[in-house]
Amino acid sequence: DQLTKERAAMDDLKSRLEEKDKEVGDLWQQLESQEGAVDESMIIEKDERISELQQEIDQARAEYSNLALVARKTDNAIIITDKSGNIEYVNDGFERLTEYASHEIIGKKPGSFLQGEETNPDHVKAIRAGLNSQEPFVQDIVNYSKSGRKYWLSISITPIFDEQGDLSKFIAVERDVTESKQRDAELEEAEGELRQLMEEQFVNSEQLIEKEKQLSEALTESERIRSEIENLSMVASRTDNAVIITDGQGQIQYVNEGFERLTEYTREEV
């Protein structure tokens, strides 16, 4: 969700930069057209406004650069599509995960080349229903890389609306959860083997009751651990963590909202 917000912020900054550049150009044209017909105070006033606008442009460009850096360097795959689901943008994380270069897949629908033999049709239907609902949603699914490598994804999809409230885009943040799924499968297999072993080993009813109690406790603890793993994975997947970007001398250039909430320092203060 945070990456989605930061991508939207990047689009907003880009639009603001274009507006500010146009405003500066308009002011220069006004000065040139009014040369000789205005007094010195009017020129000074225009110069001061141009200087203010230039500072705003420089600040916006710096923030845009930092947000773009976060989008490029995150390990998560980011996809932006048009309202019909055709790809308009992917980040470096997408290229690393899928092994497809951006120029190969721009204009295509992600499912047309990422889904494969073990992709669950019910998961595909759930994604389609989520898109049709025009509400944010999360869905797990099996995808395949260009070389045929199978992997599990947790996909967070958010619709984007224009100023008139009409759907214009979708932003998808995809997290590789293959290792988590493998751990769950191994844990379930181990639980099954443990149950079978205990049923075979303890035929005495009293011992069996006691061991079943122990098994129940072990399964409860296993479920608790699994829940903690899922919660930690969810925390790690969101960019609510504090993100700091510094220059080569360690001077802070950018912090995200997670840093502000964590430290109680605003971006301007640090």
Short mmCIF file of C-alpha atoms in Angstrom, two decimals:
data_model
loop_
_atom_site.label_atom_id
_atom_site.label_comp_id
_atom_site.label_asym_id
_atom_site.label_seq_id
_atom_site.Cartn_x
_atom_site.Cartn_y
_atom_site.Cartn_z
CA ASP A 1 0.00 0.00 0.00
CA GLN A 2 2.79 2.40 0.83
CA LEU A 3 4.52 1.73 -2.49
CA THR A 4 1.24 2.38 -4.26
CA LYS A 5 0.92 5.70 -2.44
CA GLU A 6 4.51 6.64 -3.30
CA ARG A 7 3.98 5.77 -6.97
CA ALA A 8 0.87 7.97 -7.00
CA ALA A 9 2.92 10.69 -5.31
CA MET A 10 5.48 10.40 -8.11
CA ASP A 11 2.77 10.97 -10.71
CA ASP A 12 1.50 13.96 -8.74
CA LEU A 13 5.00 15.43 -8.47
CA LYS A 14 5.55 14.99 -12.19
CA SER A 15 2.33 16.88 -12.91
CA ARG A 16 3.32 19.63 -10.45
CA LEU A 17 6.73 19.97 -12.10
CA GLU A 18 5.13 20.44 -15.50
CA GLU A 19 2.76 23.08 -14.08
CA LYS A 20 5.58 24.96 -12.34
CA ASP A 21 7.80 24.89 -15.47
CA LYS A 22 4.91 26.31 -17.48
CA GLU A 23 4.29 29.02 -14.89
CA VAL A 24 7.95 30.05 -14.96
CA GLY A 25 7.87 30.18 -18.76
CA ASP A 26 4.71 32.29 -18.72
CA LEU A 27 6.30 34.76 -16.29
CA TRP A 28 9.38 35.13 -18.48
CA GLN A 29 7.16 35.75 -21.51
CA GLN A 30 5.25 38.40 -19.56
CA LEU A 31 8.52 40.13 -18.62
CA GLU A 32 9.76 40.07 -22.22
CA SER A 33 6.46 41.37 -23.62
CA GLN A 34 6.25 44.16 -21.02
CA GLU A 35 9.89 45.28 -21.39
CA GLY A 36 10.00 49.07 -21.38
CA ALA A 37 6.36 49.35 -20.28
CA VAL A 38 6.74 48.46 -16.62
CA ASP A 39 8.52 50.06 -13.74
CA GLU A 40 11.38 48.51 -11.79
CA SER A 41 9.15 47.37 -8.87
CA MET A 42 7.09 45.20 -11.21
CA ILE A 43 10.23 43.55 -12.59
CA ILE A 44 11.52 42.90 -9.06
CA GLU A 45 8.16 41.38 -8.10
CA LYS A 46 8.25 39.10 -11.15
CA ASP A 47 11.87 38.10 -10.43
CA GLU A 48 10.98 37.20 -6.84
CA ARG A 49 8.05 35.07 -7.99
CA ILE A 50 10.25 33.31 -10.54
CA SER A 51 12.83 32.61 -7.83
CA GLU A 52 10.13 31.15 -5.54
CA LEU A 53 8.80 28.95 -8.32
CA GLN A 54 12.28 27.73 -9.18
CA GLN A 55 12.85 26.68 -5.55
CA GLU A 56 9.56 24.79 -5.56
CA ILE A 57 10.54 23.07 -8.80
CA ASP A 58 13.94 22.08 -7.41
CA GLN A 59 12.35 20.66 -4.24
CA ALA A 60 9.74 18.76 -6.23
CA ARG A 61 12.39 17.33 -8.55
CA ALA A 62 14.46 16.16 -5.57
CA GLU A 63 11.44 14.43 -4.01
CA TYR A 64 10.48 12.89 -7.37
CA SER A 65 14.02 11.54 -7.72
CA ASN A 66 13.88 9.94 -4.26
CA LEU A 67 10.50 8.34 -4.89
CA ALA A 68 11.73 7.00 -8.22
CA LEU A 69 14.77 5.55 -6.43
CA VAL A 70 12.53 3.67 -3.99
CA ALA A 71 10.44 2.25 -6.88
CA ARG A 72 13.59 1.09 -8.71
CA LYS A 73 15.40 -0.46 -5.76
CA THR A 74 12.55 -2.27 -3.97
CA ASP A 75 12.64 -6.08 -4.28
CA ASN A 76 8.89 -6.09 -4.90
CA ALA A 77 7.62 -6.15 -8.47
CA ILE A 78 5.51 -3.11 -9.40
CA ILE A 79 3.13 -3.06 -12.38
CA ILE A 80 1.01 -0.15 -13.60
CA THR A 81 -1.70 -0.96 -16.14
CA ASP A 82 -4.38 1.03 -17.90
CA LYS A 83 -7.99 0.50 -16.87
CA SER A 84 -8.23 -2.48 -19.25
CA GLY A 85 -5.28 -4.23 -17.60
CA ASN A 86 -2.69 -3.56 -20.32
CA ILE A 87 0.80 -2.95 -18.89
CA GLU A 88 2.09 0.64 -19.03
CA TYR A 89 5.03 0.39 -16.61
CA VAL A 90 7.06 -2.19 -14.70
CA ASN A 91 9.97 -1.58 -12.31
CA ASP A 92 13.37 -3.27 -12.07
CA GLY A 93 12.02 -5.64 -9.41
CA PHE A 94 9.48 -6.98 -11.93
CA GLU A 95 12.21 -7.58 -14.50
CA ARG A 96 14.37 -9.43 -11.95
CA LEU A 97 11.48 -11.59 -10.76
CA THR A 98 9.92 -12.49 -14.11
CA GLU A 99 13.05 -12.34 -16.30
CA TYR A 100 11.08 -10.30 -18.85
CA ALA A 101 12.44 -6.92 -20.00
CA SER A 102 9.95 -4.07 -19.97
CA HIS A 103 10.05 -3.61 -23.76
CA GLU A 104 8.91 -7.23 -24.16
CA ILE A 105 5.68 -6.88 -22.23
CA ILE A 106 4.47 -3.25 -22.44
CA GLY A 107 0.90 -3.29 -23.76
CA LYS A 108 0.26 -6.90 -22.71
CA LYS A 109 -1.93 -8.26 -19.92
CA PRO A 110 0.18 -9.84 -17.12
CA GLY A 111 -1.82 -13.07 -17.07
CA SER A 112 -1.23 -13.67 -20.77
CA PHE A 113 2.43 -14.58 -20.25
CA LEU A 114 2.92 -15.15 -16.49
CA GLN A 115 0.35 -17.87 -15.74
CA GLY A 116 1.00 -21.56 -16.37
CA GLU A 117 0.14 -25.18 -15.71
CA GLU A 118 -0.17 -24.97 -11.92
CA THR A 119 -1.86 -21.58 -11.80
CA ASN A 120 -5.14 -22.13 -9.96
CA PRO A 121 -8.13 -21.01 -12.12
CA ASP A 122 -9.96 -19.99 -8.95
CA HIS A 123 -7.15 -17.54 -8.13
CA VAL A 124 -7.40 -16.11 -11.65
CA LYS A 125 -11.17 -15.66 -11.21
CA ALA A 126 -10.59 -13.98 -7.83
CA ILE A 127 -8.23 -11.45 -9.44
CA ARG A 128 -10.70 -10.77 -12.22
CA ALA A 129 -13.48 -10.24 -9.67
CA GLY A 130 -11.25 -7.93 -7.64
CA LEU A 131 -10.47 -5.81 -10.70
CA ASN A 132 -14.16 -5.60 -11.60
CA SER A 133 -15.00 -4.48 -8.06
CA GLN A 134 -12.71 -1.43 -8.47
CA GLU A 135 -11.69 -1.85 -4.82
CA PRO A 136 -8.21 -2.58 -3.38
CA PHE A 137 -7.60 -6.30 -2.79
CA VAL A 138 -4.87 -8.89 -2.16
CA GLN A 139 -4.60 -12.31 -3.84
CA ASP A 140 -2.02 -15.12 -3.88
CA ILE A 141 -1.29 -16.86 -7.19
CA VAL A 142 1.28 -19.10 -8.91
CA ASN A 143 3.16 -17.46 -11.78
CA TYR A 144 6.02 -18.52 -14.04
CA SER A 145 9.16 -16.64 -15.10
CA LYS A 146 10.41 -16.43 -18.67
CA SER A 147 12.67 -19.46 -18.09
CA GLY A 148 9.76 -21.50 -16.66
CA ARG A 149 10.60 -21.11 -12.96
CA LYS A 150 7.45 -21.44 -10.83
CA TYR A 151 6.93 -19.03 -7.94
CA TRP A 152 4.18 -17.88 -5.58
CA LEU A 153 3.13 -14.24 -5.43
CA SER A 154 1.07 -12.20 -3.01
CA ILE A 155 -0.38 -9.43 -5.19
CA SER A 156 -1.78 -6.19 -3.77
CA ILE A 157 -3.82 -4.35 -6.42
CA THR A 158 -5.14 -0.80 -6.05
CA PRO A 159 -7.36 1.03 -8.57
CA ILE A 160 -6.47 4.64 -9.47
CA PHE A 161 -9.17 7.16 -10.38
CA ASP A 162 -8.89 10.45 -12.27
CA GLU A 163 -10.15 13.84 -11.07
CA GLN A 164 -13.63 13.04 -12.41
CA GLY A 165 -13.76 9.84 -10.36
CA ASP A 166 -13.42 7.56 -13.38
CA LEU A 167 -11.15 4.50 -13.28
CA SER A 168 -7.89 5.25 -15.09
CA LYS A 169 -5.26 2.72 -13.93
CA PHE A 170 -4.39 -0.19 -11.66
CA ILE A 171 -1.21 -0.43 -9.58
CA ALA A 172 -0.07 -3.91 -8.52
CA VAL A 173 2.65 -4.57 -5.94
CA GLU A 174 3.80 -8.19 -6.12
CA ARG A 175 5.74 -9.95 -3.34
CA ASP A 176 7.49 -13.30 -3.85
CA VAL A 177 6.14 -15.62 -1.10
CA THR A 178 7.52 -18.89 -2.51
CA GLU A 179 9.65 -19.63 0.55
CA SER A 180 6.73 -18.95 2.89
CA LYS A 181 4.49 -21.32 0.93
CA GLN A 182 7.21 -24.00 1.00
CA ARG A 183 7.58 -23.63 4.76
CA ASP A 184 3.82 -24.01 5.19
CA ALA A 185 3.81 -27.18 3.07
CA GLU A 186 6.75 -28.63 4.99
CA LEU A 187 5.07 -27.79 8.29
CA GLU A 188 1.83 -29.48 7.23
CA GLU A 189 3.77 -32.55 6.09
CA ALA A 190 5.65 -32.71 9.39
CA GLU A 191 2.38 -32.40 11.32
CA GLY A 192 0.91 -35.28 9.32
CA GLU A 193 3.94 -37.46 9.90
CA LEU A 194 3.91 -36.67 13.62
CA ARG A 195 0.25 -37.61 13.92
CA GLN A 196 0.74 -40.85 12.03
CA LEU A 197 3.80 -41.79 14.10
CA MET A 198 2.04 -41.17 17.37
CA GLU A 199 -1.02 -43.15 16.31
CA GLU A 200 1.15 -46.10 15.33
CA GLN A 201 3.44 -45.98 18.36
CA PHE A 202 0.97 -45.53 21.19
CA VAL A 203 -1.72 -48.19 21.11
CA ASN A 204 -2.49 -48.01 24.78
CA SER A 205 -5.60 -45.86 25.09
CA GLU A 206 -4.35 -43.96 28.13
CA GLN A 207 -1.03 -43.20 26.49
CA LEU A 208 -2.81 -42.31 23.27
CA ILE A 209 -5.05 -39.79 25.04
CA GLU A 210 -2.02 -38.18 26.66
CA LYS A 211 -0.11 -38.08 23.40
CA GLU A 212 -3.12 -36.66 21.55
CA LYS A 213 -3.18 -33.90 24.13
CA GLN A 214 0.51 -33.24 23.48
CA LEU A 215 -0.13 -33.34 19.75
CA SER A 216 -2.96 -30.82 20.11
CA GLU A 217 -0.67 -28.53 22.07
CA ALA A 218 2.06 -28.96 19.46
CA LEU A 219 -0.39 -28.17 16.66
CA THR A 220 -1.62 -25.10 18.55
CA GLU A 221 1.95 -23.89 18.97
CA SER A 222 2.64 -24.67 15.32
CA GLU A 223 -0.38 -22.60 14.30
CA ARG A 224 0.77 -19.76 16.53
CA ILE A 225 4.22 -19.83 14.94
CA ARG A 226 2.70 -19.92 11.47
CA SER A 227 0.49 -16.94 12.34
CA GLU A 228 3.52 -15.02 13.59
CA ILE A 229 5.40 -15.86 10.38
CA GLU A 230 2.46 -14.63 8.29
CA ASN A 231 2.23 -11.42 10.33
CA LEU A 232 5.97 -10.81 9.99
CA SER A 233 5.79 -11.48 6.27
CA MET A 234 2.92 -8.99 5.97
CA VAL A 235 4.87 -6.35 7.90
CA ALA A 236 7.94 -6.94 5.75
CA SER A 237 5.89 -6.67 2.56
CA ARG A 238 4.51 -3.25 3.33
CA THR A 239 6.65 -0.17 3.20
CA ASP A 240 5.36 1.08 6.50
CA ASN A 241 8.92 0.43 7.65
CA ALA A 242 11.10 3.50 8.01
CA VAL A 243 13.00 4.21 4.80
CA ILE A 244 15.97 6.59 4.85
CA ILE A 245 18.04 7.67 1.85
CA THR A 246 21.33 9.50 2.47
CA ASP A 247 24.07 10.88 0.27
CA GLY A 248 27.65 9.59 0.27
CA GLN A 249 28.45 11.65 3.38
CA GLY A 250 25.51 10.21 5.34
CA GLN A 251 23.37 13.36 5.08
CA ILE A 252 19.65 12.54 4.94
CA GLN A 253 18.06 13.27 1.57
CA TYR A 254 14.76 11.47 1.99
CA VAL A 255 12.62 9.74 4.62
CA ASN A 256 9.20 8.13 4.19
CA GLU A 257 6.04 8.39 6.27
CA GLY A 258 6.98 5.25 8.18
CA PHE A 259 10.12 7.05 9.42
CA GLU A 260 8.06 10.06 10.51
CA ARG A 261 5.63 7.89 12.44
CA LEU A 262 8.42 5.90 14.02
CA THR A 263 10.73 8.75 15.03
CA GLU A 264 8.12 11.55 15.39
CA TYR A 265 10.46 13.75 13.33
CA THR A 266 9.00 15.38 10.22
CA ARG A 267 10.78 15.21 6.88
CA GLU A 268 11.54 18.91 7.10
CA GLU A 269 13.22 18.54 10.50
CA VAL A 270 15.70 15.89 9.40
#
